[in-house]
Short mmCIF file of C-alpha atoms in Angstrom, two decimals:
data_model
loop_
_atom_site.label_atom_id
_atom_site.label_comp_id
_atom_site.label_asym_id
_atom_site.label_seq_id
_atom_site.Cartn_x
_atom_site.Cartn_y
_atom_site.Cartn_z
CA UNK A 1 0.00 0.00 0.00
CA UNK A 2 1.27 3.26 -0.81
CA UNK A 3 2.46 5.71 2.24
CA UNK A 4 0.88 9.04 1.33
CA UNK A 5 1.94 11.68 3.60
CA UNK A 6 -0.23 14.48 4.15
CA UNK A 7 1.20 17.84 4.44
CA UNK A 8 -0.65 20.61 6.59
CA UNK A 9 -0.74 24.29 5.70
CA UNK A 10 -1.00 26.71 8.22
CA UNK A 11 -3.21 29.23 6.10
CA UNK A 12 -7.23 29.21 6.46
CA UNK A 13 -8.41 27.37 4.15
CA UNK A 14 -5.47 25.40 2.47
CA UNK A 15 -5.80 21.74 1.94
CA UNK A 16 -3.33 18.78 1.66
CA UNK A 17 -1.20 16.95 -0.48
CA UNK A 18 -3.73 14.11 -0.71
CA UNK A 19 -6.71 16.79 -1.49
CA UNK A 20 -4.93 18.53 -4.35
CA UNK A 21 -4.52 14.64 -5.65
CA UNK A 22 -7.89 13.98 -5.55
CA UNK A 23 -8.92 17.16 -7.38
CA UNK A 24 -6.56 16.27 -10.39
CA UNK A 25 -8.39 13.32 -10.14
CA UNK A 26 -11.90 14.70 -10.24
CA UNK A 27 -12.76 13.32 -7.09
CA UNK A 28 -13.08 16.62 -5.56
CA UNK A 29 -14.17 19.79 -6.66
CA UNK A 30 -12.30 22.74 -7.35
CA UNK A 31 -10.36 24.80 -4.99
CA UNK A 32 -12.44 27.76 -4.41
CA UNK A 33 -10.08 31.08 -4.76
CA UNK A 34 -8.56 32.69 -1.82
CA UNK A 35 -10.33 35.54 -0.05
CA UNK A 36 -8.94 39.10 -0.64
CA UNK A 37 -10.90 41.84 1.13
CA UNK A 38 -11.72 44.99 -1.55
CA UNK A 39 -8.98 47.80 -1.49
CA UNK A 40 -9.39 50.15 1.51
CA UNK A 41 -10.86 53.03 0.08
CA UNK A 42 -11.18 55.92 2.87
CA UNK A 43 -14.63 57.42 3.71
CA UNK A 44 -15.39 60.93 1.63
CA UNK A 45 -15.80 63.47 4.22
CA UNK A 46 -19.40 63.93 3.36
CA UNK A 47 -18.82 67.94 5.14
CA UNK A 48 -16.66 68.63 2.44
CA UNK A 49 -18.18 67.66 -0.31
CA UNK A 50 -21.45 69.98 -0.10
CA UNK A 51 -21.42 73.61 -1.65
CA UNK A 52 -20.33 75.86 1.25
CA UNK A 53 -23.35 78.42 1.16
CA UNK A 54 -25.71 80.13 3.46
CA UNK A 55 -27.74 76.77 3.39
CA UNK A 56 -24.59 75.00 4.70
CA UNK A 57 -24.31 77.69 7.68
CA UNK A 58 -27.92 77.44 8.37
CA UNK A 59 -27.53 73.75 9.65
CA UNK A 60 -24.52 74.24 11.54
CA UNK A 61 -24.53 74.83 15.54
CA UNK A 62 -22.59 77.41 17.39
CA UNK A 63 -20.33 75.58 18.42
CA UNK A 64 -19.02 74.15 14.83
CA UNK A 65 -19.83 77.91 13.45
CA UNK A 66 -17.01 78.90 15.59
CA UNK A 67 -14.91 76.30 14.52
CA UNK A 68 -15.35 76.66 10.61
CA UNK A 69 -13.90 80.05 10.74
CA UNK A 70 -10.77 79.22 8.60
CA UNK A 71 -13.32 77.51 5.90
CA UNK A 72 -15.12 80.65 4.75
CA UNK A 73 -12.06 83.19 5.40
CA UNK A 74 -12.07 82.78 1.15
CA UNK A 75 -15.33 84.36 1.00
CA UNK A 76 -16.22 87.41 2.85
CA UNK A 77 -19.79 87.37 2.26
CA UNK A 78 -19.92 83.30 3.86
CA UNK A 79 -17.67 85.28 6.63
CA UNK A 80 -19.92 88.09 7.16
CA UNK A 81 -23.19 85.36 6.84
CA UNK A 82 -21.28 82.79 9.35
CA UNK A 83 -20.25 85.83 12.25
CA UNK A 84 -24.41 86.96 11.81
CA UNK A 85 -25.82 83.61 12.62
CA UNK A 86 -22.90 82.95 15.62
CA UNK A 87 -24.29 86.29 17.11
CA UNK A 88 -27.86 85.16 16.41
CA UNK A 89 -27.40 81.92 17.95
CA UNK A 90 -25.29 83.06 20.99
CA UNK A 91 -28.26 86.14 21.55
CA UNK A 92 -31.31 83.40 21.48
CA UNK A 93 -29.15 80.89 23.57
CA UNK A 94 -29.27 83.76 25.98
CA UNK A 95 -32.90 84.65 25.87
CA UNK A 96 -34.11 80.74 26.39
CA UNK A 97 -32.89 81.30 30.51
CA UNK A 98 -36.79 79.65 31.37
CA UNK A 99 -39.39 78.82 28.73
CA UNK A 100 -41.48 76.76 31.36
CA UNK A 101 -43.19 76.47 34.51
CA UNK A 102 -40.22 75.33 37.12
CA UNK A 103 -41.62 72.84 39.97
CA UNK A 104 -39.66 74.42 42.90
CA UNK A 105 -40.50 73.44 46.88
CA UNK A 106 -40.00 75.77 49.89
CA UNK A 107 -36.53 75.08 50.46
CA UNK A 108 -36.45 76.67 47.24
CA UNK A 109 -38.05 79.46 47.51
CA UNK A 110 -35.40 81.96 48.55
CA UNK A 111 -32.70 80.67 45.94
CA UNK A 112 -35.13 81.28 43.01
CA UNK A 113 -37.08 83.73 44.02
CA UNK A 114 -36.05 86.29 46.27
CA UNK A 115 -32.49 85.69 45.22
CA UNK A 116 -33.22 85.63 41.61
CA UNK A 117 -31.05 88.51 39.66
CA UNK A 118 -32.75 92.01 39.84
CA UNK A 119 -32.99 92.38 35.98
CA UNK A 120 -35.94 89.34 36.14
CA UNK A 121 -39.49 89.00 36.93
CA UNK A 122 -40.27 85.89 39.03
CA UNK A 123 -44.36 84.84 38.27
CA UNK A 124 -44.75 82.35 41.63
CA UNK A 125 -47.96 80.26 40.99
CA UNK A 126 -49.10 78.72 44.61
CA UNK A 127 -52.00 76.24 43.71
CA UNK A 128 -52.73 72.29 44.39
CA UNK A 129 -53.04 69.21 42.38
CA UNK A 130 -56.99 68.71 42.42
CA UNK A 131 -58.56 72.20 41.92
CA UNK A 132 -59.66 72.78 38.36
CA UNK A 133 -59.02 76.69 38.77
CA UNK A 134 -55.71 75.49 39.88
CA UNK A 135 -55.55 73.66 36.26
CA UNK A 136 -56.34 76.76 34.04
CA UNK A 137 -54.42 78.79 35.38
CA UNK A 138 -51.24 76.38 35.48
CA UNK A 139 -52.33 75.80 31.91
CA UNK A 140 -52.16 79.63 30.96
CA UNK A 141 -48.81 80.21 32.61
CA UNK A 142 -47.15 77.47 30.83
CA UNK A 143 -48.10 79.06 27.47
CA UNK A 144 -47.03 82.41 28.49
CA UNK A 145 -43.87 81.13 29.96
CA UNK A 146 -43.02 79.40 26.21
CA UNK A 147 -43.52 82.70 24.63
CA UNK A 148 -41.40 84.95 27.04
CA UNK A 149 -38.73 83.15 28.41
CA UNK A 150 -36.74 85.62 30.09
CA UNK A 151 -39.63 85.74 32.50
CA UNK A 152 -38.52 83.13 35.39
CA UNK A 153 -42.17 81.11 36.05
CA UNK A 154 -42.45 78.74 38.76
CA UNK A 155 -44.91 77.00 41.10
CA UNK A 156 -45.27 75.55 44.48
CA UNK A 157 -47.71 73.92 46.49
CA UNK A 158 -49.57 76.76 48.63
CA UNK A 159 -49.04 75.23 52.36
CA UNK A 160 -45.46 74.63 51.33
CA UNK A 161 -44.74 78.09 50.58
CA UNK A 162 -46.89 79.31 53.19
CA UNK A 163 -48.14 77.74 56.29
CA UNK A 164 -51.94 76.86 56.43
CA UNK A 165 -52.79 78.81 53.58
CA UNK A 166 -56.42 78.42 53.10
CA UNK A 167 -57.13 76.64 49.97
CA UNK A 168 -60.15 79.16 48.88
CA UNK A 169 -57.37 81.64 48.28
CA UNK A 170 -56.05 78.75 45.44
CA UNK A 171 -54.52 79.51 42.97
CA UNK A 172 -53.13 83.01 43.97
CA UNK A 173 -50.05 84.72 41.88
CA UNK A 174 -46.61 86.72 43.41
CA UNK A 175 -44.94 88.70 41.09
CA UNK A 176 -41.50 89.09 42.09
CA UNK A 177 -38.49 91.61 41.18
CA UNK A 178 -35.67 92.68 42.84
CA UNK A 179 -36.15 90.37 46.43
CA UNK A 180 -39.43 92.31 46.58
CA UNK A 181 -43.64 91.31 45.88
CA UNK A 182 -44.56 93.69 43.35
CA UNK A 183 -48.30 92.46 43.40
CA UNK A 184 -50.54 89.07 43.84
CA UNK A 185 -53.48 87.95 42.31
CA UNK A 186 -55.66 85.75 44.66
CA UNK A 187 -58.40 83.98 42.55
CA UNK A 188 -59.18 82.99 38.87
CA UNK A 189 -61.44 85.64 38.62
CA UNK A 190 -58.46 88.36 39.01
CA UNK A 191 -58.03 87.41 35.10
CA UNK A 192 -61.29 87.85 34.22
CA UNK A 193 -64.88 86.20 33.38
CA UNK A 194 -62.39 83.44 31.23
CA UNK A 195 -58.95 82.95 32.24
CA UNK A 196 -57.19 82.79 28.97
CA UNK A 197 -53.07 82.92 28.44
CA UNK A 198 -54.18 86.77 27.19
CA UNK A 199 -56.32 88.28 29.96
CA UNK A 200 -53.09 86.59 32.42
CA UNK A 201 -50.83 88.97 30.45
CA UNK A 202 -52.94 91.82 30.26
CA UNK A 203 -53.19 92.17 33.95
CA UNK A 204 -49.85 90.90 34.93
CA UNK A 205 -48.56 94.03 33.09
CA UNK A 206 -50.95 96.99 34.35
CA UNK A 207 -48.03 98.55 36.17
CA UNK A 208 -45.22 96.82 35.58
CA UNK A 209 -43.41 95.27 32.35
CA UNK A 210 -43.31 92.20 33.72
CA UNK A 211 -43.38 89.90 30.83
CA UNK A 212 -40.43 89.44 28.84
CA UNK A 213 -39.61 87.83 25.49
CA UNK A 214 -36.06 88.78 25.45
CA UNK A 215 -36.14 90.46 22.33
CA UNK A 216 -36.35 93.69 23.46
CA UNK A 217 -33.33 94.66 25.51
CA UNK A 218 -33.17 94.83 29.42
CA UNK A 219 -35.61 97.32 29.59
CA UNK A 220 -38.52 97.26 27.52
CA UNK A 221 -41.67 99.89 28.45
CA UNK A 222 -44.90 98.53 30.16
CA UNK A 223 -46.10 99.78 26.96
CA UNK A 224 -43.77 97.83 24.22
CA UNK A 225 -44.60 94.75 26.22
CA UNK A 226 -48.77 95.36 26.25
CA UNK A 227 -48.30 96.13 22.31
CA UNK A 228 -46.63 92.58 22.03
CA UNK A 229 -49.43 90.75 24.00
CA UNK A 230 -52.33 92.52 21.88
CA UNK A 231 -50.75 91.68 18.78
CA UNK A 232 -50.03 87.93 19.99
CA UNK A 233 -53.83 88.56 21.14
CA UNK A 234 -54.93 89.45 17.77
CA UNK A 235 -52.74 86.57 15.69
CA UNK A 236 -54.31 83.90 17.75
CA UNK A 237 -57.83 84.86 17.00
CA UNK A 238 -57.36 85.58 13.47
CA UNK A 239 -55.75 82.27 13.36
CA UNK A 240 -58.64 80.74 15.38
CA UNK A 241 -61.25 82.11 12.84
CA UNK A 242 -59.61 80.56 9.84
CA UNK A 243 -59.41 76.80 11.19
CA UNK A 244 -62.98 77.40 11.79
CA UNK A 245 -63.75 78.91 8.69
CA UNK A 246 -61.40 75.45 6.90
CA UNK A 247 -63.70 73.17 9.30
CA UNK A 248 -66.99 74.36 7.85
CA UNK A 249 -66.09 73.98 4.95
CA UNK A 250 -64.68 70.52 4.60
#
């Protein structure tokens, strides 16, 4: 009998003397080619390859507008473009200091209230969970505090801010500024027949500019800020009208 000896590669996938035999033979079928991966091609920096434009700014954040300096020093109008939006972004990351109703409890009540900085309003809702009046006018101030966020909003259960408070007072308001209570509002009915985000605004500012978008400087007139909530006033019923004009008509 013959002595075949069988030689062992060390490579994946190699065979042995005796298999490369048997192939010439037809016994076996044909060695399948060795694997070669595909040439390393490196990933196009998909950044680079758009147009650099205004449209290319636009979807950049502040933090990468500040670092793409060097890419539009070429063009002076992209320069001039990128520095506006940096100060446009930086400006509204300022404004947005609130935009909602904070949750605070009466350990907190001196830190962000009466210690709040003397350039903001603090709106100080005291109400509890239960009371529908409680609900409408939670529901109001969470509107207005979206649409004028450099107003600081918050609210606090009533006994925690202030022992026993009787609960027929609920909800009551305390407008703060400057460590001091510039007025309160104890009652739904202090905003009118219907408490609506509007009438809230309309009597929060009858002596004081209390609300503030942030869009109009440090200090903005009891009057600039009354202008803003009638117009805002006006756009929502206009815009009320027409879905129920499109309604009636489908």
């Amino acid at each position: 009998m013959a002595d075949y000896h069988f030689v062992y590669k060390d490579v994946e996938g190699a065979s042995t003397q005796w298999d490369d035999i048997q192939r010439k033979l037809g016994n076996l079928p044909p060695k399948s080619p060795p694997f070669k991966p595909p040439p390393f091609t490196p990933a196009e920096d998909e950044d680079s390859s758009k147009p650099k434009d205004k449209a290319w700014i636009d979807k950049k954040s502040a933090e990468e507008l500040e670092e793409i300096e060097d890419d539009c020093d070429e063009d002076p109008l992209l320069e001039d473009y990128r520095k506006k939006r940096l100060v446009e972004m930086q400006a509204a990351a300022k404004v947005a200091k609130f935009g909602c109703v904070i949750p605070i409890s009466g350990s907190d009540f001196v830190r962000e209230v009466s210690q709040a900085p003397p350039d903001v309003w603090v709106i100080v809702l005291l109400y509890k969970d239960g009371y529908a009046d409680c609900r409408v006018l939670l529901q109001c101030l969470e509107e207005l505090a979206s649409k004028y966020p450099a107003t600081k909003f918050v609210k606090i259960i009533s006994t925690d801010c202030i022992h026993n408070y009787p609960d027929r007072n609920l909800p009551t308001l305390l407008v703060y500024n400057n460590s001091a209570v510039k007025a309160n509002y104890i009652g739904i009915h202090s905003f009118g027949r219907r408490c609506t985000p509007e009438s809230v605004a309309l009597v929060l500012c009858q002596s004081d500019p209390v609300l503030n978008d942030g869009h109009g400087g440090e200090k903005q007139s009891r009057e600039a800020v009354l202008d803003g909530v009638r117009k805002r006033f006006l756009e929502k019923v206009v815009a009320e009208h027409e879905n129920d004009d499109g309604s009636d008509s489908e």
